[in-house]
JSON list of C-alpha atoms in Angstrom, two decimals:
[
{"chain": "P", "resi": 1, "resn": "MET", "atom": "CA", "xyz": [65.01, 118.06, 151.51]},
{"chain": "P", "resi": 2, "resn": "ALA", "atom": "CA", "xyz": [64.32, 118.28, 155.23]},
{"chain": "P", "resi": 3, "resn": "ALA", "atom": "CA", "xyz": [63.76, 115.13, 157.28]},
{"chain": "P", "resi": 4, "resn": "ASN", "atom": "CA", "xyz": [60.37, 116.38, 158.49]},
{"chain": "P", "resi": 5, "resn": "GLU", "atom": "CA", "xyz": [59.26, 116.85, 154.90]},
{"chain": "P", "resi": 6, "resn": "ILE", "atom": "CA", "xyz": [60.19, 113.25, 154.08]},
{"chain": "P", "resi": 7, "resn": "ALA", "atom": "CA", "xyz": [58.46, 111.99, 157.22]},
{"chain": "P", "resi": 8, "resn": "LYS", "atom": "CA", "xyz": [55.28, 113.92, 156.38]},
{"chain": "P", "resi": 9, "resn": "PHE", "atom": "CA", "xyz": [55.29, 112.48, 152.87]},
{"chain": "P", "resi": 10, "resn": "LEU", "atom": "CA", "xyz": [55.87, 108.87, 153.94]},
{"chain": "P", "resi": 11, "resn": "SER", "atom": "CA", "xyz": [53.29, 109.10, 156.73]},
{"chain": "P", "resi": 12, "resn": "SER", "atom": "CA", "xyz": [50.61, 109.73, 154.08]},
{"chain": "P", "resi": 13, "resn": "ILE", "atom": "CA", "xyz": [51.20, 106.56, 152.04]},
{"chain": "P", "resi": 14, "resn": "ASP", "atom": "CA", "xyz": [51.12, 102.79, 152.52]},
{"chain": "P", "resi": 15, "resn": "PRO", "atom": "CA", "xyz": [52.78, 100.98, 154.18]},
{"chain": "P", "resi": 16, "resn": "PHE", "atom": "CA", "xyz": [54.61, 103.75, 156.08]},
{"chain": "P", "resi": 17, "resn": "LYS", "atom": "CA", "xyz": [51.51, 105.43, 157.48]},
{"chain": "P", "resi": 18, "resn": "THR", "atom": "CA", "xyz": [51.10, 102.48, 159.86]},
{"chain": "P", "resi": 19, "resn": "LEU", "atom": "CA", "xyz": [54.39, 103.28, 161.65]},
{"chain": "P", "resi": 20, "resn": "ILE", "atom": "CA", "xyz": [54.39, 105.11, 164.96]},
{"chain": "P", "resi": 21, "resn": "PRO", "atom": "CA", "xyz": [56.28, 108.47, 164.95]},
{"chain": "P", "resi": 22, "resn": "GLN", "atom": "CA", "xyz": [59.41, 107.02, 166.58]},
{"chain": "P", "resi": 23, "resn": "GLU", "atom": "CA", "xyz": [59.67, 104.20, 164.02]},
{"chain": "P", "resi": 24, "resn": "LEU", "atom": "CA", "xyz": [59.07, 106.58, 161.13]},
{"chain": "P", "resi": 25, "resn": "SER", "atom": "CA", "xyz": [61.67, 109.02, 162.44]},
{"chain": "P", "resi": 26, "resn": "SER", "atom": "CA", "xyz": [64.22, 106.21, 162.76]},
{"chain": "P", "resi": 27, "resn": "LEU", "atom": "CA", "xyz": [63.54, 105.08, 159.19]},
{"chain": "P", "resi": 28, "resn": "VAL", "atom": "CA", "xyz": [63.80, 108.61, 157.79]},
{"chain": "P", "resi": 29, "resn": "SER", "atom": "CA", "xyz": [67.09, 109.25, 159.61]},
{"chain": "P", "resi": 30, "resn": "VAL", "atom": "CA", "xyz": [68.89, 106.56, 157.58]},
{"chain": "P", "resi": 31, "resn": "SER", "atom": "CA", "xyz": [67.11, 107.15, 154.27]},
{"chain": "P", "resi": 32, "resn": "LYS", "atom": "CA", "xyz": [68.64, 109.07, 151.36]},
{"chain": "P", "resi": 33, "resn": "ILE", "atom": "CA", "xyz": [67.13, 111.42, 148.78]},
{"chain": "P", "resi": 34, "resn": "LYS", "atom": "CA", "xyz": [68.46, 110.99, 145.27]},
{"chain": "P", "resi": 35, "resn": "THR", "atom": "CA", "xyz": [67.78, 113.07, 142.17]},
{"chain": "P", "resi": 36, "resn": "PHE", "atom": "CA", "xyz": [67.84, 111.62, 138.66]},
{"chain": "P", "resi": 37, "resn": "LYS", "atom": "CA", "xyz": [67.56, 113.32, 135.29]},
{"chain": "P", "resi": 38, "resn": "LYS", "atom": "CA", "xyz": [65.15, 112.30, 132.54]},
{"chain": "P", "resi": 39, "resn": "GLY", "atom": "CA", "xyz": [66.43, 109.10, 130.93]},
{"chain": "P", "resi": 40, "resn": "ASP", "atom": "CA", "xyz": [68.58, 108.08, 133.90]},
{"chain": "P", "resi": 41, "resn": "THR", "atom": "CA", "xyz": [68.42, 104.44, 135.00]},
{"chain": "P", "resi": 42, "resn": "ILE", "atom": "CA", "xyz": [67.86, 104.04, 138.75]},
{"chain": "P", "resi": 43, "resn": "TYR", "atom": "CA", "xyz": [68.71, 100.36, 138.67]},
{"chain": "P", "resi": 44, "resn": "ASN", "atom": "CA", "xyz": [69.02, 97.59, 136.10]},
{"chain": "P", "resi": 45, "resn": "GLU", "atom": "CA", "xyz": [67.44, 94.16, 136.09]},
{"chain": "P", "resi": 46, "resn": "GLY", "atom": "CA", "xyz": [69.74, 91.68, 137.80]},
{"chain": "P", "resi": 47, "resn": "GLU", "atom": "CA", "xyz": [71.73, 94.22, 139.83]},
{"chain": "P", "resi": 48, "resn": "PRO", "atom": "CA", "xyz": [72.13, 93.61, 143.59]},
{"chain": "P", "resi": 49, "resn": "ALA", "atom": "CA", "xyz": [69.29, 95.31, 145.46]},
{"chain": "P", "resi": 50, "resn": "GLU", "atom": "CA", "xyz": [70.64, 98.03, 147.73]},
{"chain": "P", "resi": 51, "resn": "GLY", "atom": "CA", "xyz": [67.30, 99.02, 149.20]},
{"chain": "P", "resi": 52, "resn": "VAL", "atom": "CA", "xyz": [63.67, 100.00, 148.75]},
{"chain": "P", "resi": 53, "resn": "TRP", "atom": "CA", "xyz": [62.70, 103.02, 146.69]},
{"chain": "P", "resi": 54, "resn": "VAL", "atom": "CA", "xyz": [59.79, 105.45, 146.95]},
{"chain": "P", "resi": 55, "resn": "LEU", "atom": "CA", "xyz": [59.05, 107.99, 144.22]},
{"chain": "P", "resi": 56, "resn": "TYR", "atom": "CA", "xyz": [58.71, 111.45, 145.76]},
{"chain": "P", "resi": 57, "resn": "LYS", "atom": "CA", "xyz": [58.48, 113.61, 142.64]},
{"chain": "P", "resi": 58, "resn": "GLY", "atom": "CA", "xyz": [58.58, 112.79, 138.93]},
{"chain": "P", "resi": 59, "resn": "ARG", "atom": "CA", "xyz": [57.61, 109.74, 136.91]},
{"chain": "P", "resi": 60, "resn": "LEU", "atom": "CA", "xyz": [59.21, 106.35, 136.22]},
{"chain": "P", "resi": 61, "resn": "GLN", "atom": "CA", "xyz": [58.89, 103.61, 133.64]},
{"chain": "P", "resi": 62, "resn": "VAL", "atom": "CA", "xyz": [59.54, 100.00, 134.68]},
{"chain": "P", "resi": 63, "resn": "PHE", "atom": "CA", "xyz": [60.83, 97.59, 132.03]},
{"chain": "P", "resi": 64, "resn": "LYS", "atom": "CA", "xyz": [61.62, 93.92, 131.57]},
{"chain": "P", "resi": 65, "resn": "PHE", "atom": "CA", "xyz": [63.90, 92.51, 128.89]},
{"chain": "P", "resi": 66, "resn": "THR", "atom": "CA", "xyz": [63.49, 89.41, 126.75]},
{"chain": "P", "resi": 67, "resn": "SER", "atom": "CA", "xyz": [66.33, 86.97, 126.09]},
{"chain": "P", "resi": 68, "resn": "ASP", "atom": "CA", "xyz": [67.12, 88.76, 122.81]},
{"chain": "P", "resi": 69, "resn": "GLY", "atom": "CA", "xyz": [67.42, 92.13, 124.56]},
{"chain": "P", "resi": 70, "resn": "LYS", "atom": "CA", "xyz": [64.06, 93.57, 123.54]},
{"chain": "P", "resi": 71, "resn": "SER", "atom": "CA", "xyz": [62.43, 95.70, 126.24]},
{"chain": "P", "resi": 72, "resn": "PHE", "atom": "CA", "xyz": [58.77, 95.96, 127.12]},
{"chain": "P", "resi": 73, "resn": "ALA", "atom": "CA", "xyz": [57.14, 98.32, 129.58]},
{"chain": "P", "resi": 74, "resn": "LEU", "atom": "CA", "xyz": [55.54, 96.81, 132.68]},
{"chain": "P", "resi": 75, "resn": "GLU", "atom": "CA", "xyz": [54.14, 99.91, 134.33]},
{"chain": "P", "resi": 76, "resn": "SER", "atom": "CA", "xyz": [54.42, 103.63, 134.87]},
{"chain": "P", "resi": 77, "resn": "LEU", "atom": "CA", "xyz": [54.89, 104.89, 138.43]},
{"chain": "P", "resi": 78, "resn": "ALA", "atom": "CA", "xyz": [53.64, 108.17, 139.91]},
{"chain": "P", "resi": 79, "resn": "PRO", "atom": "CA", "xyz": [54.69, 109.94, 143.14]},
{"chain": "P", "resi": 80, "resn": "GLY", "atom": "CA", "xyz": [53.91, 107.99, 146.30]},
{"chain": "P", "resi": 81, "resn": "GLU", "atom": "CA", "xyz": [54.56, 104.58, 144.76]},
{"chain": "P", "resi": 82, "resn": "ILE", "atom": "CA", "xyz": [57.08, 102.11, 146.17]},
{"chain": "P", "resi": 83, "resn": "PHE", "atom": "CA", "xyz": [59.27, 100.11, 143.79]},
{"chain": "P", "resi": 84, "resn": "GLY", "atom": "CA", "xyz": [62.21, 97.74, 143.68]},
{"chain": "P", "resi": 85, "resn": "THR", "atom": "CA", "xyz": [60.93, 95.47, 146.44]},
{"chain": "P", "resi": 86, "resn": "LEU", "atom": "CA", "xyz": [57.36, 94.17, 146.07]},
{"chain": "P", "resi": 87, "resn": "CYS", "atom": "CA", "xyz": [58.42, 91.27, 143.84]},
{"chain": "P", "resi": 88, "resn": "ARG", "atom": "CA", "xyz": [61.16, 90.29, 146.30]},
{"chain": "P", "resi": 89, "resn": "LEU", "atom": "CA", "xyz": [59.21, 90.15, 149.57]},
{"chain": "P", "resi": 90, "resn": "GLY", "atom": "CA", "xyz": [59.12, 86.75, 151.23]},
{"chain": "P", "resi": 91, "resn": "SER", "atom": "CA", "xyz": [61.99, 85.37, 149.17]},
{"chain": "P", "resi": 92, "resn": "ASN", "atom": "CA", "xyz": [65.77, 85.35, 149.23]},
{"chain": "P", "resi": 93, "resn": "ASN", "atom": "CA", "xyz": [65.89, 87.30, 145.98]},
{"chain": "P", "resi": 94, "resn": "ARG", "atom": "CA", "xyz": [68.35, 90.15, 146.52]},
{"chain": "P", "resi": 95, "resn": "VAL", "atom": "CA", "xyz": [68.56, 91.42, 142.96]},
{"chain": "P", "resi": 96, "resn": "TYR", "atom": "CA", "xyz": [66.25, 93.79, 141.16]},
{"chain": "P", "resi": 97, "resn": "PRO", "atom": "CA", "xyz": [63.78, 91.88, 138.94]},
{"chain": "P", "resi": 98, "resn": "CYS", "atom": "CA", "xyz": [63.30, 94.73, 136.45]},
{"chain": "P", "resi": 99, "resn": "THR", "atom": "CA", "xyz": [64.77, 98.03, 135.24]},
{"chain": "P", "resi": 100, "resn": "ALA", "atom": "CA", "xyz": [63.55, 101.43, 136.44]},
{"chain": "P", "resi": 101, "resn": "VAL", "atom": "CA", "xyz": [64.10, 104.46, 134.19]},
{"chain": "P", "resi": 102, "resn": "CYS", "atom": "CA", "xyz": [63.14, 108.09, 134.81]},
{"chain": "P", "resi": 103, "resn": "ALA", "atom": "CA", "xyz": [60.61, 109.44, 132.33]},
{"chain": "P", "resi": 104, "resn": "GLU", "atom": "CA", "xyz": [61.28, 112.94, 133.67]},
{"chain": "P", "resi": 105, "resn": "GLU", "atom": "CA", "xyz": [63.48, 114.49, 136.36]},
{"chain": "P", "resi": 106, "resn": "SER", "atom": "CA", "xyz": [62.68, 112.52, 139.50]},
{"chain": "P", "resi": 107, "resn": "HIS", "atom": "CA", "xyz": [63.37, 112.70, 143.23]},
{"chain": "P", "resi": 108, "resn": "VAL", "atom": "CA", "xyz": [63.35, 109.35, 145.01]},
{"chain": "P", "resi": 109, "resn": "ILE", "atom": "CA", "xyz": [63.75, 108.16, 148.57]},
{"chain": "P", "resi": 110, "resn": "LEU", "atom": "CA", "xyz": [66.09, 105.21, 149.13]},
{"chain": "P", "resi": 111, "resn": "ILE", "atom": "CA", "xyz": [65.46, 103.20, 152.29]},
{"chain": "P", "resi": 112, "resn": "PRO", "atom": "CA", "xyz": [68.15, 100.69, 153.37]},
{"chain": "P", "resi": 113, "resn": "GLU", "atom": "CA", "xyz": [66.99, 97.11, 152.91]},
{"chain": "P", "resi": 114, "resn": "ARG", "atom": "CA", "xyz": [67.70, 96.02, 156.50]},
{"chain": "P", "resi": 115, "resn": "ILE", "atom": "CA", "xyz": [65.67, 98.92, 157.98]},
{"chain": "P", "resi": 116, "resn": "PHE", "atom": "CA", "xyz": [62.73, 98.21, 155.71]},
{"chain": "P", "resi": 117, "resn": "LEU", "atom": "CA", "xyz": [62.79, 94.48, 156.47]},
{"chain": "P", "resi": 118, "resn": "ASP", "atom": "CA", "xyz": [63.00, 95.22, 160.19]},
{"chain": "P", "resi": 119, "resn": "CYS", "atom": "CA", "xyz": [59.75, 97.22, 159.95]},
{"chain": "P", "resi": 120, "resn": "TYR", "atom": "CA", "xyz": [58.28, 94.38, 157.92]},
{"chain": "P", "resi": 121, "resn": "SER", "atom": "CA", "xyz": [59.14, 91.77, 160.56]},
{"chain": "P", "resi": 122, "resn": "ARG", "atom": "CA", "xyz": [57.87, 93.75, 163.55]},
{"chain": "P", "resi": 123, "resn": "ASN", "atom": "CA", "xyz": [54.79, 95.61, 162.37]},
{"chain": "P", "resi": 124, "resn": "GLY", "atom": "CA", "xyz": [51.57, 93.83, 161.41]},
{"chain": "P", "resi": 125, "resn": "GLY", "atom": "CA", "xyz": [50.02, 96.97, 159.96]},
{"chain": "P", "resi": 126, "resn": "PHE", "atom": "CA", "xyz": [53.11, 97.48, 157.81]},
{"chain": "P", "resi": 127, "resn": "VAL", "atom": "CA", "xyz": [52.75, 93.95, 156.44]},
{"chain": "P", "resi": 128, "resn": "ARG", "atom": "CA", "xyz": [49.06, 94.46, 155.67]},
{"chain": "P", "resi": 129, "resn": "GLY", "atom": "CA", "xyz": [49.84, 97.70, 153.86]},
{"chain": "P", "resi": 130, "resn": "LEU", "atom": "CA", "xyz": [52.46, 95.94, 151.74]},
{"chain": "P", "resi": 131, "resn": "CYS", "atom": "CA", "xyz": [50.07, 93.07, 150.97]},
{"chain": "P", "resi": 132, "resn": "SER", "atom": "CA", "xyz": [47.52, 95.59, 149.77]},
{"chain": "P", "resi": 133, "resn": "LEU", "atom": "CA", "xyz": [50.12, 97.25, 147.53]},
{"chain": "P", "resi": 134, "resn": "CYS", "atom": "CA", "xyz": [51.26, 93.88, 146.15]},
{"chain": "P", "resi": 135, "resn": "SER", "atom": "CA", "xyz": [47.65, 92.96, 145.38]},
{"chain": "P", "resi": 136, "resn": "GLU", "atom": "CA", "xyz": [46.99, 96.22, 143.55]},
{"chain": "P", "resi": 137, "resn": "ARG", "atom": "CA", "xyz": [50.24, 96.05, 141.60]},
{"chain": "P", "resi": 138, "resn": "LEU", "atom": "CA", "xyz": [49.61, 92.42, 140.61]},
{"chain": "P", "resi": 139, "resn": "LYS", "atom": "CA", "xyz": [46.11, 93.30, 139.45]},
{"chain": "P", "resi": 140, "resn": "ASP", "atom": "CA", "xyz": [47.50, 96.11, 137.28]},
{"chain": "P", "resi": 141, "resn": "VAL", "atom": "CA", "xyz": [50.18, 93.90, 135.73]},
{"chain": "P", "resi": 142, "resn": "GLN", "atom": "CA", "xyz": [47.69, 91.10, 135.09]},
{"chain": "P", "resi": 143, "resn": "GLY", "atom": "CA", "xyz": [45.37, 93.64, 133.53]},
{"chain": "P", "resi": 144, "resn": "LEU", "atom": "CA", "xyz": [48.13, 94.73, 131.16]},
{"chain": "P", "resi": 145, "resn": "ARG", "atom": "CA", "xyz": [48.86, 91.12, 130.21]},
{"chain": "P", "resi": 146, "resn": "CYS", "atom": "CA", "xyz": [45.19, 90.51, 129.44]},
{"chain": "P", "resi": 147, "resn": "LEU", "atom": "CA", "xyz": [45.05, 93.71, 127.42]},
{"chain": "P", "resi": 148, "resn": "GLY", "atom": "CA", "xyz": [47.81, 92.32, 125.24]},
{"chain": "P", "resi": 149, "resn": "GLN", "atom": "CA", "xyz": [45.22, 90.00, 123.67]},
{"chain": "P", "resi": 150, "resn": "GLU", "atom": "CA", "xyz": [42.89, 92.89, 122.78]},
{"chain": "P", "resi": 151, "resn": "ALA", "atom": "CA", "xyz": [42.84, 95.06, 119.65]},
{"chain": "P", "resi": 152, "resn": "VAL", "atom": "CA", "xyz": [45.20, 98.03, 119.82]},
{"chain": "P", "resi": 153, "resn": "PRO", "atom": "CA", "xyz": [42.45, 100.72, 119.96]},
{"chain": "P", "resi": 154, "resn": "LYS", "atom": "CA", "xyz": [40.96, 99.06, 123.04]},
{"chain": "P", "resi": 155, "resn": "ARG", "atom": "CA", "xyz": [44.40, 98.73, 124.63]},
{"chain": "P", "resi": 156, "resn": "ILE", "atom": "CA", "xyz": [45.12, 102.42, 124.09]},
{"chain": "P", "resi": 157, "resn": "ALA", "atom": "CA", "xyz": [41.72, 103.45, 125.48]},
{"chain": "P", "resi": 158, "resn": "SER", "atom": "CA", "xyz": [42.21, 101.24, 128.55]},
{"chain": "P", "resi": 159, "resn": "ILE", "atom": "CA", "xyz": [45.73, 102.50, 129.27]},
{"chain": "P", "resi": 160, "resn": "LEU", "atom": "CA", "xyz": [44.71, 106.14, 128.83]},
{"chain": "P", "resi": 161, "resn": "THR", "atom": "CA", "xyz": [41.77, 105.58, 131.20]},
{"chain": "P", "resi": 162, "resn": "ARG", "atom": "CA", "xyz": [44.16, 104.25, 133.86]},
{"chain": "P", "resi": 163, "resn": "LEU", "atom": "CA", "xyz": [46.60, 107.11, 133.31]},
{"chain": "P", "resi": 164, "resn": "PHE", "atom": "CA", "xyz": [43.73, 109.61, 133.60]},
{"chain": "P", "resi": 165, "resn": "GLN", "atom": "CA", "xyz": [42.91, 108.14, 137.01]},
{"chain": "P", "resi": 166, "resn": "VAL", "atom": "CA", "xyz": [46.54, 108.61, 138.14]},
{"chain": "P", "resi": 167, "resn": "HIS", "atom": "CA", "xyz": [47.52, 111.91, 136.52]},
{"chain": "P", "resi": 168, "resn": "GLY", "atom": "CA", "xyz": [44.23, 113.65, 135.79]},
{"chain": "P", "resi": 169, "resn": "PRO", "atom": "CA", "xyz": [43.32, 115.18, 132.39]},
{"chain": "P", "resi": 170, "resn": "THR", "atom": "CA", "xyz": [46.92, 116.03, 131.45]},
{"chain": "P", "resi": 171, "resn": "VAL", "atom": "CA", "xyz": [48.86, 112.80, 131.05]},
{"chain": "P", "resi": 172, "resn": "PRO", "atom": "CA", "xyz": [52.63, 113.53, 130.98]},
{"chain": "P", "resi": 173, "resn": "PHE", "atom": "CA", "xyz": [53.43, 110.85, 128.39]},
{"chain": "P", "resi": 174, "resn": "THR", "atom": "CA", "xyz": [55.03, 111.03, 124.98]},
{"chain": "P", "resi": 175, "resn": "LYS", "atom": "CA", "xyz": [53.47, 109.00, 122.19]},
{"chain": "P", "resi": 176, "resn": "LYS", "atom": "CA", "xyz": [56.55, 106.78, 122.20]},
{"chain": "P", "resi": 177, "resn": "GLU", "atom": "CA", "xyz": [56.12, 106.03, 125.93]},
{"chain": "P", "resi": 178, "resn": "LEU", "atom": "CA", "xyz": [52.45, 105.26, 125.37]},
{"chain": "P", "resi": 179, "resn": "SER", "atom": "CA", "xyz": [53.28, 102.88, 122.51]},
{"chain": "P", "resi": 180, "resn": "GLU", "atom": "CA", "xyz": [55.77, 101.05, 124.75]},
{"chain": "P", "resi": 181, "resn": "LEU", "atom": "CA", "xyz": [53.24, 100.70, 127.55]},
{"chain": "P", "resi": 182, "resn": "VAL", "atom": "CA", "xyz": [50.53, 99.53, 125.16]},
{"chain": "P", "resi": 183, "resn": "GLY", "atom": "CA", "xyz": [52.84, 97.16, 123.30]},
{"chain": "P", "resi": 184, "resn": "ALA", "atom": "CA", "xyz": [52.07, 98.58, 119.87]},
{"chain": "P", "resi": 185, "resn": "THR", "atom": "CA", "xyz": [54.23, 100.09, 117.14]},
{"chain": "P", "resi": 186, "resn": "LEU", "atom": "CA", "xyz": [54.75, 103.84, 117.20]},
{"chain": "P", "resi": 187, "resn": "GLU", "atom": "CA", "xyz": [53.07, 104.17, 113.80]},
{"chain": "P", "resi": 188, "resn": "THR", "atom": "CA", "xyz": [49.93, 102.37, 114.97]},
{"chain": "P", "resi": 189, "resn": "THR", "atom": "CA", "xyz": [49.81, 104.43, 118.16]},
{"chain": "P", "resi": 190, "resn": "PHE", "atom": "CA", "xyz": [50.14, 107.65, 116.16]},
{"chain": "P", "resi": 191, "resn": "ARG", "atom": "CA", "xyz": [47.32, 106.63, 113.85]},
{"chain": "P", "resi": 192, "resn": "ILE", "atom": "CA", "xyz": [44.89, 105.72, 116.64]},
{"chain": "P", "resi": 193, "resn": "LEU", "atom": "CA", "xyz": [45.67, 108.85, 118.64]},
{"chain": "P", "resi": 194, "resn": "LYS", "atom": "CA", "xyz": [45.02, 110.91, 115.49]},
{"chain": "P", "resi": 195, "resn": "GLN", "atom": "CA", "xyz": [41.61, 109.25, 115.17]},
{"chain": "P", "resi": 196, "resn": "LEU", "atom": "CA", "xyz": [40.83, 110.11, 118.80]},
{"chain": "P", "resi": 197, "resn": "GLU", "atom": "CA", "xyz": [41.98, 113.69, 118.24]},
{"chain": "P", "resi": 198, "resn": "ASP", "atom": "CA", "xyz": [39.73, 114.00, 115.19]},
{"chain": "P", "resi": 199, "resn": "LYS", "atom": "CA", "xyz": [36.80, 113.00, 117.42]},
{"chain": "P", "resi": 200, "resn": "GLU", "atom": "CA", "xyz": [37.96, 115.58, 120.02]},
{"chain": "P", "resi": 201, "resn": "ILE", "atom": "CA", "xyz": [38.31, 112.88, 122.67]},
{"chain": "P", "resi": 202, "resn": "LEU", "atom": "CA", "xyz": [41.84, 114.05, 123.36]},
{"chain": "P", "resi": 203, "resn": "SER", "atom": "CA", "xyz": [44.57, 116.36, 122.13]},
{"chain": "P", "resi": 204, "resn": "SER", "atom": "CA", "xyz": [48.31, 115.90, 122.18]},
{"chain": "P", "resi": 205, "resn": "SER", "atom": "CA", "xyz": [51.42, 118.01, 122.06]},
{"chain": "P", "resi": 206, "resn": "ARG", "atom": "CA", "xyz": [55.07, 117.39, 122.78]},
{"chain": "P", "resi": 207, "resn": "GLY", "atom": "CA", "xyz": [55.42, 115.34, 125.96]},
{"chain": "P", "resi": 208, "resn": "LYS", "atom": "CA", "xyz": [51.77, 115.23, 126.97]},
{"chain": "P", "resi": 209, "resn": "ILE", "atom": "CA", "xyz": [48.31, 113.96, 126.10]},
{"chain": "P", "resi": 210, "resn": "VAL", "atom": "CA", "xyz": [45.27, 115.95, 127.25]},
{"chain": "P", "resi": 211, "resn": "ILE", "atom": "CA", "xyz": [42.16, 113.84, 127.76]},
{"chain": "P", "resi": 212, "resn": "GLN", "atom": "CA", "xyz": [39.08, 115.92, 127.03]},
{"chain": "P", "resi": 213, "resn": "LYS", "atom": "CA", "xyz": [36.37, 113.28, 127.10]},
{"chain": "P", "resi": 214, "resn": "PRO", "atom": "CA", "xyz": [37.38, 110.49, 129.50]},
{"chain": "P", "resi": 215, "resn": "GLU", "atom": "CA", "xyz": [33.92, 108.93, 129.39]},
{"chain": "P", "resi": 216, "resn": "PHE", "atom": "CA", "xyz": [34.42, 108.16, 125.69]},
{"chain": "P", "resi": 217, "resn": "LEU", "atom": "CA", "xyz": [37.68, 106.35, 126.48]},
{"chain": "P", "resi": 218, "resn": "VAL", "atom": "CA", "xyz": [35.87, 104.29, 129.12]},
{"chain": "P", "resi": 219, "resn": "ASP", "atom": "CA", "xyz": [33.29, 103.27, 126.53]},
{"chain": "P", "resi": 220, "resn": "LEU", "atom": "CA", "xyz": [36.00, 102.36, 124.00]},
{"chain": "P", "resi": 221, "resn": "SER", "atom": "CA", "xyz": [37.87, 100.26, 126.56]},
{"chain": "P", "resi": 222, "resn": "ARG", "atom": "CA", "xyz": [34.88, 98.00, 127.26]}
]
């Protein structure tokens, strides 16, 4: 991937769009593009943090693990999202706080930690962009935690509504991935999706869910 292509991509998203061309060019010159296959782990919880990641193409799932080794999904990331750093800003934490796994073949940009932190220390607009991202990400995670207290049908409707906003009508999720994100058993997720299919609110096939009537999901999520 050409450096100008990376620069054009980063210049369209927060917080990098606040950088002047010279700063952006300097950052891109030391960044790396890495390709991962579906199912590959980009980093594991507790590993030393080597840098800041930006998803260029593909889709990621972010997980945490309980003390007994059980995993639960925190979020799903789409192209243009930054990961591996937001939870560490402003602290001396230099290990990854979660595990990032590719849900499909993914291309990611790795920015060295020192370069990223240098931009953070010198650029007020860069800091504001990061604060905005942190706020949005925290709101999403808190929303998921609150959803955990709701009935499963409402949780599924709410998650699918969010995924519709990110991916459009065709949500590139398997039923297993959806069940992990919702925090429900696969059997329960299958049953509720079948009910929604019977009402022609959505349809599903291998590896994707097609939302046909998003307004009905919005109503169900309230």
